[in-house]
Amino acid sequence: MSNIIATGFNVGSDNGEFASLEADMRALSEMGVDTVEIGITSLDLVAGGRIIKERHEALLALTRQFDFRYTVHGLVSSNFMDPVTQRYQLDAAKALVEVSNSIGAGILVQHSGNLRAEAIADWAGADMREREALTELADFARPHGVRIALENIFTTELGQYRQTPTEVAETVKAVNHPNVVALIDFSHAYIESTFKGLDFRAEIRAMAPVAGHLHLHDSFGRPQGFYKAFHPQENTAMGIGDLHMPLGWGDIAWDEIFAELSFLPDTVAMMEIGRRYRREQPESLTRAKALADLDAAPEAVAAE
């Protein structure tokens, strides 16, 4: 049994305002989506770790228009390994915990950390800094009923210190807090496994027992490297990078993976497949529901 309770799509603002976010949410609602993950830091909602009251009220008014289950994506630039900005990040993350609680979101996504190659003096304490910050944030989140979901990322710069998916799982185990879970981003794990010569399936198997949130989007697991596309569609044409494609466009073996793995109770399988693929979203929704053994027909899983 997978323990997946819902699936849906991520949403966000194009310009820091609410109009584009509302339009995206309305389109998904009309599609029959029941769960969304709000990219909350795409809005001007928190300043210096403080929630902007008027903006927060606008968010509350917007989210109450829809009957969605909500999760929240925190700072995309989150990096608790960074000794310079860690305190500011924690202040912002605590504000986002409060925002998450206010809209009924039980998950706040936190990216796992990294250090630049030239910051090698900071490498020795990097894992411990991240663990201590996660513990502080989780202690704050616990009375708010919010779990921090630590997401595996992939190497973005040469020489960078970055944990593998297995090591992200070890971080979650070491923190050993009921309000910290792992977040498996399957495509990120695929790209990092290719880059580091790891066994992709073994890496996600290592994360599954402590995973309480999932990010689904397709790719070919090919690192971006030095190639720079003119149009994003050119990356797609070559199958390079973190593509966030509809399910079935890449070569991730979704059927085999979901037949094999189980996750923590109350896991949401969130698709990070944005409005660029609006025409393909319904098909991905059907397939994700089948993979998660929700309410879609089994034959949808086999369809490529």
PDB file of N, CA and C in Angstrom, residues 152-190:
ATOM      1  N   ASN A 152      15.143  16.389  -1.982  1.00  0.00           N
ATOM      2  CA  ASN A 152      16.428  16.140  -2.647  1.00  0.00           C
ATOM      3  C   ASN A 152      16.546  16.996  -3.909  1.00  0.00           C
ATOM      4  N   ILE A 153      17.684  17.645  -4.052  1.00  0.00           N
ATOM      5  CA  ILE A 153      17.969  18.486  -5.223  1.00  0.00           C
ATOM      6  C   ILE A 153      19.143  17.834  -5.977  1.00  0.00           C
ATOM      7  N   PHE A 154      19.568  18.413  -7.062  1.00  0.00           N
ATOM      8  CA  PHE A 154      20.683  17.877  -7.848  1.00  0.00           C
ATOM      9  C   PHE A 154      21.790  18.913  -7.923  1.00  0.00           C
ATOM     10  N   THR A 155      22.985  18.473  -8.236  1.00  0.00           N
ATOM     11  CA  THR A 155      24.137  19.360  -8.321  1.00  0.00           C
ATOM     12  C   THR A 155      23.912  20.416  -9.403  1.00  0.00           C
ATOM     13  N   THR A 156      24.113  21.675  -9.048  1.00  0.00           N
ATOM     14  CA  THR A 156      23.876  22.770  -9.985  1.00  0.00           C
ATOM     15  C   THR A 156      25.149  23.530 -10.366  1.00  0.00           C
ATOM     16  N   GLU A 157      26.259  23.255  -9.651  1.00  0.00           N
ATOM     17  CA  GLU A 157      27.530  23.901  -9.964  1.00  0.00           C
ATOM     18  C   GLU A 157      28.644  22.873  -9.800  1.00  0.00           C
ATOM     19  N   LEU A 158      29.672  22.965 -10.613  1.00  0.00           N
ATOM     20  CA  LEU A 158      30.811  22.069 -10.499  1.00  0.00           C
ATOM     21  C   LEU A 158      31.482  22.244  -9.136  1.00  0.00           C
ATOM     22  N   GLY A 159      31.813  21.125  -8.502  1.00  0.00           N
ATOM     23  CA  GLY A 159      32.501  21.167  -7.222  1.00  0.00           C
ATOM     24  C   GLY A 159      31.611  21.437  -6.034  1.00  0.00           C
ATOM     25  N   GLN A 160      30.344  21.588  -6.261  1.00  0.00           N
ATOM     26  CA  GLN A 160      29.393  21.906  -5.200  1.00  0.00           C
ATOM     27  C   GLN A 160      29.263  20.751  -4.208  1.00  0.00           C
ATOM     28  N   TYR A 161      29.110  21.090  -2.909  1.00  0.00           N
ATOM     29  CA  TYR A 161      28.752  20.064  -1.933  1.00  0.00           C
ATOM     30  C   TYR A 161      27.235  19.929  -1.921  1.00  0.00           C
ATOM     31  N   ARG A 162      26.768  18.726  -2.186  1.00  0.00           N
ATOM     32  CA  ARG A 162      25.322  18.486  -2.282  1.00  0.00           C
ATOM     33  C   ARG A 162      25.058  17.051  -1.851  1.00  0.00           C
ATOM     34  N   GLN A 163      24.096  16.828  -0.985  1.00  0.00           N
ATOM     35  CA  GLN A 163      23.778  15.477  -0.549  1.00  0.00           C
ATOM     36  C   GLN A 163      23.071  14.682  -1.655  1.00  0.00           C
ATOM     37  N   THR A 164      23.392  13.405  -1.724  1.00  0.00           N
ATOM     38  CA  THR A 164      22.671  12.495  -2.601  1.00  0.00           C
ATOM     39  C   THR A 164      21.301  12.213  -1.991  1.00  0.00           C
ATOM     40  N   PRO A 165      20.375  11.637  -2.751  1.00  0.00           N
ATOM     41  CA  PRO A 165      19.089  11.269  -2.156  1.00  0.00           C
ATOM     42  C   PRO A 165      19.222  10.371  -0.926  1.00  0.00           C
ATOM     43  N   THR A 166      20.126   9.398  -0.982  1.00  0.00           N
ATOM     44  CA  THR A 166      20.350   8.541   0.187  1.00  0.00           C
ATOM     45  C   THR A 166      20.799   9.354   1.384  1.00  0.00           C
ATOM     46  N   GLU A 167      21.656  10.332   1.164  1.00  0.00           N
ATOM     47  CA  GLU A 167      22.144  11.170   2.262  1.00  0.00           C
ATOM     48  C   GLU A 167      21.058  12.095   2.800  1.00  0.00           C
ATOM     49  N   VAL A 168      20.148  12.557   1.933  1.00  0.00           N
ATOM     50  CA  VAL A 168      18.998  13.333   2.407  1.00  0.00           C
ATOM     51  C   VAL A 168      18.155  12.475   3.349  1.00  0.00           C
ATOM     52  N   ALA A 169      17.950  11.218   2.981  1.00  0.00           N
ATOM     53  CA  ALA A 169      17.216  10.305   3.861  1.00  0.00           C
ATOM     54  C   ALA A 169      17.935  10.138   5.191  1.00  0.00           C
ATOM     55  N   GLU A 170      19.267  10.050   5.159  1.00  0.00           N
ATOM     56  CA  GLU A 170      20.030   9.920   6.398  1.00  0.00           C
ATOM     57  C   GLU A 170      19.884  11.167   7.267  1.00  0.00           C
ATOM     58  N   THR A 171      19.797  12.337   6.643  1.00  0.00           N
ATOM     59  CA  THR A 171      19.565  13.568   7.402  1.00  0.00           C
ATOM     60  C   THR A 171      18.233  13.503   8.131  1.00  0.00           C
ATOM     61  N   VAL A 172      17.192  13.075   7.430  1.00  0.00           N
ATOM     62  CA  VAL A 172      15.863  12.966   8.052  1.00  0.00           C
ATOM     63  C   VAL A 172      15.897  11.973   9.213  1.00  0.00           C
ATOM     64  N   LYS A 173      16.573  10.854   9.012  1.00  0.00           N
ATOM     65  CA  LYS A 173      16.680   9.864  10.088  1.00  0.00           C
ATOM     66  C   LYS A 173      17.453  10.417  11.286  1.00  0.00           C
ATOM     67  N   ALA A 174      18.514  11.172  11.013  1.00  0.00           N
ATOM     68  CA  ALA A 174      19.326  11.724  12.097  1.00  0.00           C
ATOM     69  C   ALA A 174      18.558  12.783  12.885  1.00  0.00           C
ATOM     70  N   VAL A 175      17.772  13.609  12.190  1.00  0.00           N
ATOM     71  CA  VAL A 175      16.963  14.618  12.884  1.00  0.00           C
ATOM     72  C   VAL A 175      15.916  13.926  13.759  1.00  0.00           C
ATOM     73  N   ASN A 176      15.326  12.855  13.233  1.00  0.00           N
ATOM     74  CA  ASN A 176      14.425  11.998  14.019  1.00  0.00           C
ATOM     75  C   ASN A 176      13.346  12.816  14.720  1.00  0.00           C
ATOM     76  N   HIS A 177      12.630  13.586  13.942  1.00  0.00           N
ATOM     77  CA  HIS A 177      11.583  14.465  14.480  1.00  0.00           C
ATOM     78  C   HIS A 177      10.269  14.125  13.778  1.00  0.00           C
ATOM     79  N   PRO A 178       9.168  14.038  14.510  1.00  0.00           N
ATOM     80  CA  PRO A 178       7.893  13.682  13.861  1.00  0.00           C
ATOM     81  C   PRO A 178       7.425  14.703  12.842  1.00  0.00           C
ATOM     82  N   ASN A 179       7.986  15.908  12.875  1.00  0.00           N
ATOM     83  CA  ASN A 179       7.569  16.945  11.941  1.00  0.00           C
ATOM     84  C   ASN A 179       8.590  17.199  10.845  1.00  0.00           C
ATOM     85  N   VAL A 180       9.482  16.235  10.624  1.00  0.00           N
ATOM     86  CA  VAL A 180      10.414  16.282   9.492  1.00  0.00           C
ATOM     87  C   VAL A 180      10.289  14.981   8.715  1.00  0.00           C
ATOM     88  N   VAL A 181       9.991  15.097   7.418  1.00  0.00           N
ATOM     89  CA  VAL A 181       9.923  13.942   6.523  1.00  0.00           C
ATOM     90  C   VAL A 181      10.776  14.236   5.295  1.00  0.00           C
ATOM     91  N   ALA A 182      11.086  13.204   4.554  1.00  0.00           N
ATOM     92  CA  ALA A 182      11.777  13.385   3.279  1.00  0.00           C
ATOM     93  C   ALA A 182      10.767  13.647   2.174  1.00  0.00           C
ATOM     94  N   LEU A 183      11.203  14.375   1.177  1.00  0.00           N
ATOM     95  CA  LEU A 183      10.430  14.617  -0.035  1.00  0.00           C
ATOM     96  C   LEU A 183      11.219  14.042  -1.195  1.00  0.00           C
ATOM     97  N   ILE A 184      10.675  13.015  -1.835  1.00  0.00           N
ATOM     98  CA  ILE A 184      11.330  12.457  -3.030  1.00  0.00           C
ATOM     99  C   ILE A 184      10.900  13.252  -4.254  1.00  0.00           C
ATOM    100  N   ASP A 185      11.854  13.935  -4.870  1.00  0.00           N
ATOM    101  CA  ASP A 185      11.641  14.465  -6.214  1.00  0.00           C
ATOM    102  C   ASP A 185      12.310  13.477  -7.152  1.00  0.00           C
ATOM    103  N   PHE A 186      11.494  12.709  -7.865  1.00  0.00           N
ATOM    104  CA  PHE A 186      12.008  11.599  -8.649  1.00  0.00           C
ATOM    105  C   PHE A 186      12.933  12.060  -9.765  1.00  0.00           C
ATOM    106  N   SER A 187      12.569  13.130 -10.452  1.00  0.00           N
ATOM    107  CA  SER A 187      13.408  13.620 -11.539  1.00  0.00           C
ATOM    108  C   SER A 187      14.730  14.169 -11.013  1.00  0.00           C
ATOM    109  N   HIS A 188      14.688  14.889  -9.892  1.00  0.00           N
ATOM    110  CA  HIS A 188      15.931  15.375  -9.294  1.00  0.00           C
ATOM    111  C   HIS A 188      16.855  14.204  -8.950  1.00  0.00           C
ATOM    112  N   ALA A 189      16.266  13.152  -8.368  1.00  0.00           N
ATOM    113  CA  ALA A 189      17.067  11.984  -8.009  1.00  0.00           C
ATOM    114  C   ALA A 189      17.670  11.325  -9.252  1.00  0.00           C
ATOM    115  N   TYR A 190      16.904  11.310 -10.324  1.00  0.00           N
ATOM    116  CA  TYR A 190      17.359  10.717 -11.589  1.00  0.00           C
ATOM    117  C   TYR A 190      18.552  11.500 -12.153  1.00  0.00           C
TER     118      TYR A 190
END
